[in-house]
XYZ file of C-alpha atoms in Angstrom:
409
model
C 187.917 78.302 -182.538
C 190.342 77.152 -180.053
C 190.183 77.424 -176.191
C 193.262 79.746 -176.273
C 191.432 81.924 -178.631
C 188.299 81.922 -177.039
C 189.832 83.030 -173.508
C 191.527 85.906 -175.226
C 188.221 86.831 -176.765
C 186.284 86.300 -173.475
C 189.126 88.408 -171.897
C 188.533 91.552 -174.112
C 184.569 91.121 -174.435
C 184.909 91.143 -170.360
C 186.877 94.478 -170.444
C 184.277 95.942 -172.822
C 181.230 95.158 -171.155
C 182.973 96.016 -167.779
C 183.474 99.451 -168.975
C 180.045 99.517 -170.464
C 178.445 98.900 -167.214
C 180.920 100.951 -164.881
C 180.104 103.930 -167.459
C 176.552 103.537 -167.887
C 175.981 102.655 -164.252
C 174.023 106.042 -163.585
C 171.924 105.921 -166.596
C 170.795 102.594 -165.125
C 168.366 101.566 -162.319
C 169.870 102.420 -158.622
C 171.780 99.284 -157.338
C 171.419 97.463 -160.747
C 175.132 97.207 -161.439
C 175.925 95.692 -157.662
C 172.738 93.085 -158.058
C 174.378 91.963 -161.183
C 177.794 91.560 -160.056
C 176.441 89.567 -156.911
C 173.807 87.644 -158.018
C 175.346 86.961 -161.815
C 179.235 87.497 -162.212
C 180.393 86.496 -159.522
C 179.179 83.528 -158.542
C 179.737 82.413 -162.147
C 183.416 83.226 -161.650
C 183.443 81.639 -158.270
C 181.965 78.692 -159.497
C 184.179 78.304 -162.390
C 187.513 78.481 -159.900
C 185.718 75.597 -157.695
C 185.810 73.632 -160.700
C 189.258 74.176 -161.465
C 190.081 73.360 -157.439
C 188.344 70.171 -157.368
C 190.728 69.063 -160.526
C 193.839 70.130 -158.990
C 194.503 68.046 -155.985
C 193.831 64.462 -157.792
C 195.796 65.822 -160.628
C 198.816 66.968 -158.674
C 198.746 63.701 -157.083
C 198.196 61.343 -160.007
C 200.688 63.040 -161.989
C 203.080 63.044 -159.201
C 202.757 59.565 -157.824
C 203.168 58.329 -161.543
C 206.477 59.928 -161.983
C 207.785 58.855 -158.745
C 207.015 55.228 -159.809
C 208.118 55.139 -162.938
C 212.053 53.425 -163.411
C 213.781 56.562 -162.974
C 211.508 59.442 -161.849
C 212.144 58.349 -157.962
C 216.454 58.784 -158.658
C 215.532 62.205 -160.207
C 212.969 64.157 -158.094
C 215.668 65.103 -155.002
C 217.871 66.198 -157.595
C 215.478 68.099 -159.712
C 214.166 69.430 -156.822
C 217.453 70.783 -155.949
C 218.344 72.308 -158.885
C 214.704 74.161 -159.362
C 214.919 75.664 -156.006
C 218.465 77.235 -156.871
C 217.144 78.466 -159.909
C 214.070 79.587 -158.231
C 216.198 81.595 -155.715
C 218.066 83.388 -158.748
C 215.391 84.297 -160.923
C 213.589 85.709 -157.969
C 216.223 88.036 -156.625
C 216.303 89.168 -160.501
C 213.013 89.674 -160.102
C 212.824 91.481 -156.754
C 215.400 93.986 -158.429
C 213.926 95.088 -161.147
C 211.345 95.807 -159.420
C 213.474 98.211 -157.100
C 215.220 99.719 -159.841
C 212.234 100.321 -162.123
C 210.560 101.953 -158.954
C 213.821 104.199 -158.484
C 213.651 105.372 -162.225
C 210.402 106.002 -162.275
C 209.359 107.226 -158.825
C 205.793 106.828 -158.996
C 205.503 107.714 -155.639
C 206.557 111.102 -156.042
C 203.206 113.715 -155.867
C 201.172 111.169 -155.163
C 200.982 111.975 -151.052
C 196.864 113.183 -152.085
C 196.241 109.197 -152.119
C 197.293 108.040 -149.022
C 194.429 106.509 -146.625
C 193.649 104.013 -143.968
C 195.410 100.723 -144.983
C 193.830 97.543 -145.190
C 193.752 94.927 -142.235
C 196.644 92.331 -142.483
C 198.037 89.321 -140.904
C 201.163 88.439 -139.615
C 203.352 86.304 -141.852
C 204.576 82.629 -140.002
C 207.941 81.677 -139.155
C 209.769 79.739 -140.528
C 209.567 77.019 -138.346
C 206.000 77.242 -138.525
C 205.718 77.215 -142.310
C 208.717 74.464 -142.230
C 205.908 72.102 -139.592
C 203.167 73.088 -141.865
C 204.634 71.224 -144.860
C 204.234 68.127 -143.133
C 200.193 67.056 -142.872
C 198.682 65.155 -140.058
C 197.388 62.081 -143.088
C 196.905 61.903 -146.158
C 193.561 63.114 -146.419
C 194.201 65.840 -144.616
C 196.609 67.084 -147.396
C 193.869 66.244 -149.999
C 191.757 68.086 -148.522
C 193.072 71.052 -147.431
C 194.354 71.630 -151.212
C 197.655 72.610 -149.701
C 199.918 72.309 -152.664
C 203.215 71.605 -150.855
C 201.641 68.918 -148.522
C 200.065 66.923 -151.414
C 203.359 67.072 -152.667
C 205.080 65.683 -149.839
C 202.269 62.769 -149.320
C 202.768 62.101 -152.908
C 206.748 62.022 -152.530
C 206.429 59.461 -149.990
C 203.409 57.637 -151.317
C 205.205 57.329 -154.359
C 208.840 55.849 -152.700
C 206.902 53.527 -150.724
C 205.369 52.249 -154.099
C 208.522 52.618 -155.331
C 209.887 50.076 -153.192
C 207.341 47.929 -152.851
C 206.257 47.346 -156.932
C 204.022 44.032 -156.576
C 202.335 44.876 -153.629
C 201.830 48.453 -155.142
C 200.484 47.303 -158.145
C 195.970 47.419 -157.205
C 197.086 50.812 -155.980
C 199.130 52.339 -158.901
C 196.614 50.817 -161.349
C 193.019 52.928 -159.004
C 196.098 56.321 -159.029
C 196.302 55.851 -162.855
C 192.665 55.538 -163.426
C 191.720 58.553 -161.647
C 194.689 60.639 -162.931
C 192.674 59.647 -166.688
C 189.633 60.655 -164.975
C 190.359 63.696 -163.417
C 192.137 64.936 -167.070
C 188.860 64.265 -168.740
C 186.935 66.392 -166.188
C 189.466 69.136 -167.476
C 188.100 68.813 -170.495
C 184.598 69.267 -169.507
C 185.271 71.813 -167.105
C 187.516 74.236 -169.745
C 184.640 74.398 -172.330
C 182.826 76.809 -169.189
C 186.885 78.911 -169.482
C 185.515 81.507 -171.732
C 182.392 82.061 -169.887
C 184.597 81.912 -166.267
C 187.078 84.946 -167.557
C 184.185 86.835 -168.748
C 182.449 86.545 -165.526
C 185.754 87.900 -163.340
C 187.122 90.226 -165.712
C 183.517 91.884 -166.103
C 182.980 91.863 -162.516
C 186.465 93.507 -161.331
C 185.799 96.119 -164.016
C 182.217 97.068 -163.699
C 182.585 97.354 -159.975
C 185.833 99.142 -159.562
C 185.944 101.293 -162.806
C 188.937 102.924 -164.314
C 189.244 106.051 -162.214
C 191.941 104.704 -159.297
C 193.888 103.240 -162.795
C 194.063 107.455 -164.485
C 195.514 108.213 -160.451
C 197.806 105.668 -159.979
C 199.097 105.645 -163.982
C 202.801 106.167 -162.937
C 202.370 103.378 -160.875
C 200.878 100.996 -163.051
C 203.167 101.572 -165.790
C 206.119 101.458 -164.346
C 204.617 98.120 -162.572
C 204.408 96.869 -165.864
C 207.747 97.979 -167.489
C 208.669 95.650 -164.253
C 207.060 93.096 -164.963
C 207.777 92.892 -169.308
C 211.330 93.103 -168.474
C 211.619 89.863 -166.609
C 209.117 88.420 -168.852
C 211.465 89.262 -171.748
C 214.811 87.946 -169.435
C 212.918 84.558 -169.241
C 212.098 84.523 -173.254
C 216.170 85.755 -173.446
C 217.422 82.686 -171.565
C 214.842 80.406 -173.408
C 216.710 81.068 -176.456
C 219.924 81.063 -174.733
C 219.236 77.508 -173.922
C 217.511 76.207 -177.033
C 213.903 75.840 -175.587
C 212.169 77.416 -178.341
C 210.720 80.608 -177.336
C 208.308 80.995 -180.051
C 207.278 77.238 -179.514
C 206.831 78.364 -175.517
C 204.653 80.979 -176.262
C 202.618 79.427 -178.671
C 201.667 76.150 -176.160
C 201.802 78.088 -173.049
C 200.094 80.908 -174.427
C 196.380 79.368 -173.059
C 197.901 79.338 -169.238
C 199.470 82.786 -169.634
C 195.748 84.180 -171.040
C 194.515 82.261 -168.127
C 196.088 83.150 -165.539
C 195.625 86.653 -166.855
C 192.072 86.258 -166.136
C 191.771 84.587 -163.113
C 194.597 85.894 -161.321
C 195.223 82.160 -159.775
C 198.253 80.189 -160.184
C 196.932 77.488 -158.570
C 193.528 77.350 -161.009
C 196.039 78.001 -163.794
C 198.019 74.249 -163.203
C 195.622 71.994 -164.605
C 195.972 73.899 -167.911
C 200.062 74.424 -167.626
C 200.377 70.640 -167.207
C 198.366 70.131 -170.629
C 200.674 72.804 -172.296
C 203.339 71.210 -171.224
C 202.361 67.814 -173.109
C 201.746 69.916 -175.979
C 204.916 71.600 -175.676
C 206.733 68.469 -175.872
C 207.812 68.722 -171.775
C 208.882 65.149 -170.392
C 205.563 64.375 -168.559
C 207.747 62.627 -165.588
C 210.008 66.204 -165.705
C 206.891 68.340 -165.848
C 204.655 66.666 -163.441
C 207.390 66.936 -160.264
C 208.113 70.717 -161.762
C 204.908 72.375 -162.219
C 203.194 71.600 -159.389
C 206.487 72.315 -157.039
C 206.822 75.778 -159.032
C 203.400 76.313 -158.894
C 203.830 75.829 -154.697
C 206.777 78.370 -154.596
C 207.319 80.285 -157.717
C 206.415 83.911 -157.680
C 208.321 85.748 -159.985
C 205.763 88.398 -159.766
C 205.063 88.804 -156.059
C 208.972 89.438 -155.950
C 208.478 92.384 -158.897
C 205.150 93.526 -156.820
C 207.208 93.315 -153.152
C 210.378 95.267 -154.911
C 208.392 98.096 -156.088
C 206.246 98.641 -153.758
C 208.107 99.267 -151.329
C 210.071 102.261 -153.307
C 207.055 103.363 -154.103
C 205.411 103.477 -150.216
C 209.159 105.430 -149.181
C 208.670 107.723 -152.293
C 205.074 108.302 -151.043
C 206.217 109.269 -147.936
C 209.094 110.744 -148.333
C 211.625 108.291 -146.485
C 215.171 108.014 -147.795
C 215.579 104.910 -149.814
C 219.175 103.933 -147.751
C 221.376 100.895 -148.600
C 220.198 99.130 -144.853
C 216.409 99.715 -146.352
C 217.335 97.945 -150.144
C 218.766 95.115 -147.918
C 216.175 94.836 -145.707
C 213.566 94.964 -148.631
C 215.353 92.114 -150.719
C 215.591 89.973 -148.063
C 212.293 89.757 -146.336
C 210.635 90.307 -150.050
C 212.635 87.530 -151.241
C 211.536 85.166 -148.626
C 207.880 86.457 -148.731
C 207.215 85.777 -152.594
C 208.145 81.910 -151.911
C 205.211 82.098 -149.296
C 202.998 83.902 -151.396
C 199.508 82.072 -152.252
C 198.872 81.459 -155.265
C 195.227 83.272 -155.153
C 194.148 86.781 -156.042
C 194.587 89.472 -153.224
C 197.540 87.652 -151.743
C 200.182 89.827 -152.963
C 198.420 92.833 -150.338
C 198.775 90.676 -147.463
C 202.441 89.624 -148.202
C 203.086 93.829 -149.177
C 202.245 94.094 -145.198
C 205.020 92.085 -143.848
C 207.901 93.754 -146.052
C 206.745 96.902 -145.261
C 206.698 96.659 -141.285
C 210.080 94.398 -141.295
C 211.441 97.841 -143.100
C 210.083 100.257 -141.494
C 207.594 101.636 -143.810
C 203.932 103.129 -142.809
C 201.507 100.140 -143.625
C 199.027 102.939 -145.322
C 200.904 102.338 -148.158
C 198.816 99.001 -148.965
C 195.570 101.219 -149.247
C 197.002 103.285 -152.007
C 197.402 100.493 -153.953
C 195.039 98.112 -153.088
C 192.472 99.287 -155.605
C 194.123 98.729 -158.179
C 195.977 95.592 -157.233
C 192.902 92.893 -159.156
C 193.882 94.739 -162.227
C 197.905 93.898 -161.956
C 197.089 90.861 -160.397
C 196.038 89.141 -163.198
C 199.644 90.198 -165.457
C 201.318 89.191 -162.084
C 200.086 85.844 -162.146
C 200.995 85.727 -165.596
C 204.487 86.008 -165.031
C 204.211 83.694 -161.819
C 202.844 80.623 -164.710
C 205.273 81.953 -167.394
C 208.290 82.103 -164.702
C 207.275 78.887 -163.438
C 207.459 76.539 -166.792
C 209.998 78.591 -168.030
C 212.226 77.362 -165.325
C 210.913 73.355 -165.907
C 211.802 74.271 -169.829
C 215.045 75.483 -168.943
C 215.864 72.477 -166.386
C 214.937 70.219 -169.078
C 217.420 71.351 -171.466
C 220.081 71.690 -168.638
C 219.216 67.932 -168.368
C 219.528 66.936 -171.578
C 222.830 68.489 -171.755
C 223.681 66.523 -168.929
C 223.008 63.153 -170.230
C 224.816 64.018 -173.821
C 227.976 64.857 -171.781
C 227.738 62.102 -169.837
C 226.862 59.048 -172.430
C 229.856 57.270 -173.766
C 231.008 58.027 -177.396
């Protein structure tokens, strides 16, 4: 049985014995269900996302220092770069709107005033300026060890000139970046035979300790949530056809990371897996190894569906008039906020409390959903991954394009 198949299977054994034990927690000893989630599940899960974290970083780097070097990845990153970002930006607002007008349709707020309760602790988002410093680390090592995605990316970027320009004196260097870049791919390897077991773990976990109850309360929420989120799922599979990146093809090799990412709710665990689909896909490793782990930085299709319609839903909930100046206030700072996003479960909470104070809205709003936000988490993250190399496919074909126009008859 393949991986991919085994995840999904490990995903719906997880919900089942989730249930099971969330159900059958009073017929059980007192306490038994809580010792089992803390002493078992979770640190299997936890341990499982270490693994995938100690991968990442030499990955991201490897990959990224290789494409930089090669004879014509170094001319193309600043304008790939460019062009993802712009494409970033649109597909985001897209996303941040559906997500408002789903929320107006449905109004899942409406007669739901009974839920409303202390709200959650947050944090205050940085500036700009702050988050523009904090892209550049002190060394190095600092950025490989802080497992700050956009500063390995920058020390890789100029690593990788500097290697660039220099090509002999590079050479010991490239040849130890290569080497570990093999290495680290065939601790992948070892580490995804332990998937299945990992998703069981954190599905089971989230389930058996949380239950369905919140989920029956909140149904108009989730739903419409979810319409949110398949409709810009199904835009992405639109323009994938549009642009002759096989759709069916996408699915089928990115399929794993979407399960994936399902389960763990992490973008950031998910990468090590996207960049194999990608090979399998047929992805131009230089194209894919700049793309992914930039998307995966900055990408967040669904934060910007989650930011969108919550907020409608926190006005609906307490009865505030949705007004043009409130929309605009909402798409702006919820724009911005889903490119700051982490890529880790829970973060989407913390980002809800800085669109809802810059417009106004109570912050109790983030208790009311917060128990249910593990279980949309996970299809959130989906769409972050599925967002994220659907916009590498879709550069690559606007490159190819490019080149065919370009090449003399």
């Amino acid at each position: 049985m393949s991986v991919t198949r085994q995840i999904l299977l490990a995903l719906v054994l997880g919900i089942v014995s989730g249930l099971a034990l969330n159900t059958g927690a009073n017929a059980l000893p007192e306490g038994s269900v809580a010792w089992l989630d803390t002493n078992v599940l979770t640190p299997v899960g936890q341990i499982f996302l270490r693994l995938l974290q100690f991968v990442v970083v030499p990955m991201v780097f490897g990959a990224l220092i290789m494409s930089l070097t090669n004879r014509e990845g170094g001319v193309d990153v600043g304008r790939r770069a460019g062009r993802l970002l712009g494409s970033y930006v649109v597909t985001s607002a897209v996303a941040l709107t559906l997500g408002m007008l789903v929320a107006y349709w449905l109004s899942p707020g409406s007669g739901a005033e009974s839920l409303v309760n202390q709200a959650p602790e947050g944090r205050n988002a940085d500036s700009l300026s702050q988050w523009l410093v904090g892209l550049v680390p002190n060394n190095p090592f600092t950025a490989l060890g802080g497992g700050g995605l956009l500063q390995v990316i920058f020390a890789a970027a100029l690593i990788g000139l500097a290697m660039r320009a220099l090509p002999e004196e590079s050479a010991p260097l490239h040849r130890v970046i290569e080497s570990g870049y093999t290495i680290s791919l065939k601790v992948l390897s070892f580490v995804l035979k332990l998937a299945p077991l990992g998703v069981f773990a954190l599905i089971t976990s989230v389930i058996a300790t949380q239950g369905l109850d919140l989920l029956e309360r909140l149904g108009m929420y989730v739903i419409g949530l979810i319409i949110a989120l398949a409709l810009m799922a199904l835009l992405y599979l639109v323009l994938l056809t549009i642009s002759g990146a096989r759709p069916i093809a996408f699915i089928k090799h990115f399929g794993q990371s979407l399960g994936f990412a399902f389960g763990t709710a992490s973008s950031g665990a998910t990468l090590p897996l996207a960049l194999g689909n990608a090979r399998s896909y047929g992805m131009d490793e230089s194209l894919a190894s700049f793309a992914l782990p930039f998307g995966t930085a900055l990408k967040r299709d669904g934060a910007a569906v989650l930011q969108g319609f919550n907020a409608l839903f926190v006005a609906q909930l307490f009865g505030i008039d949705v007004t043009t100046s409130l929309v605009i206030t909402v798409f702006t700072t919820g724009l911005l906020v889903s490119f700051s996003t982490a890529g880790v479960p829970g973060a989407g909470l913390v980002a809800m409390t800085t669109v809802l104070g810059a417009a106004g809205l109570p912050l109790e709003g983030v208790a009311v959903v917060a128990g249910v936000d593990r279980f949309t988490d996970g299809l959130r993250t989906a769409l972050n991954v599925m967002g994220n190399c659907a916009n590498a496919a879709l550069l690559e074909r606007f490159d190819s394009r490019a080149r065919k126009q370009t090449s003399p008859e």
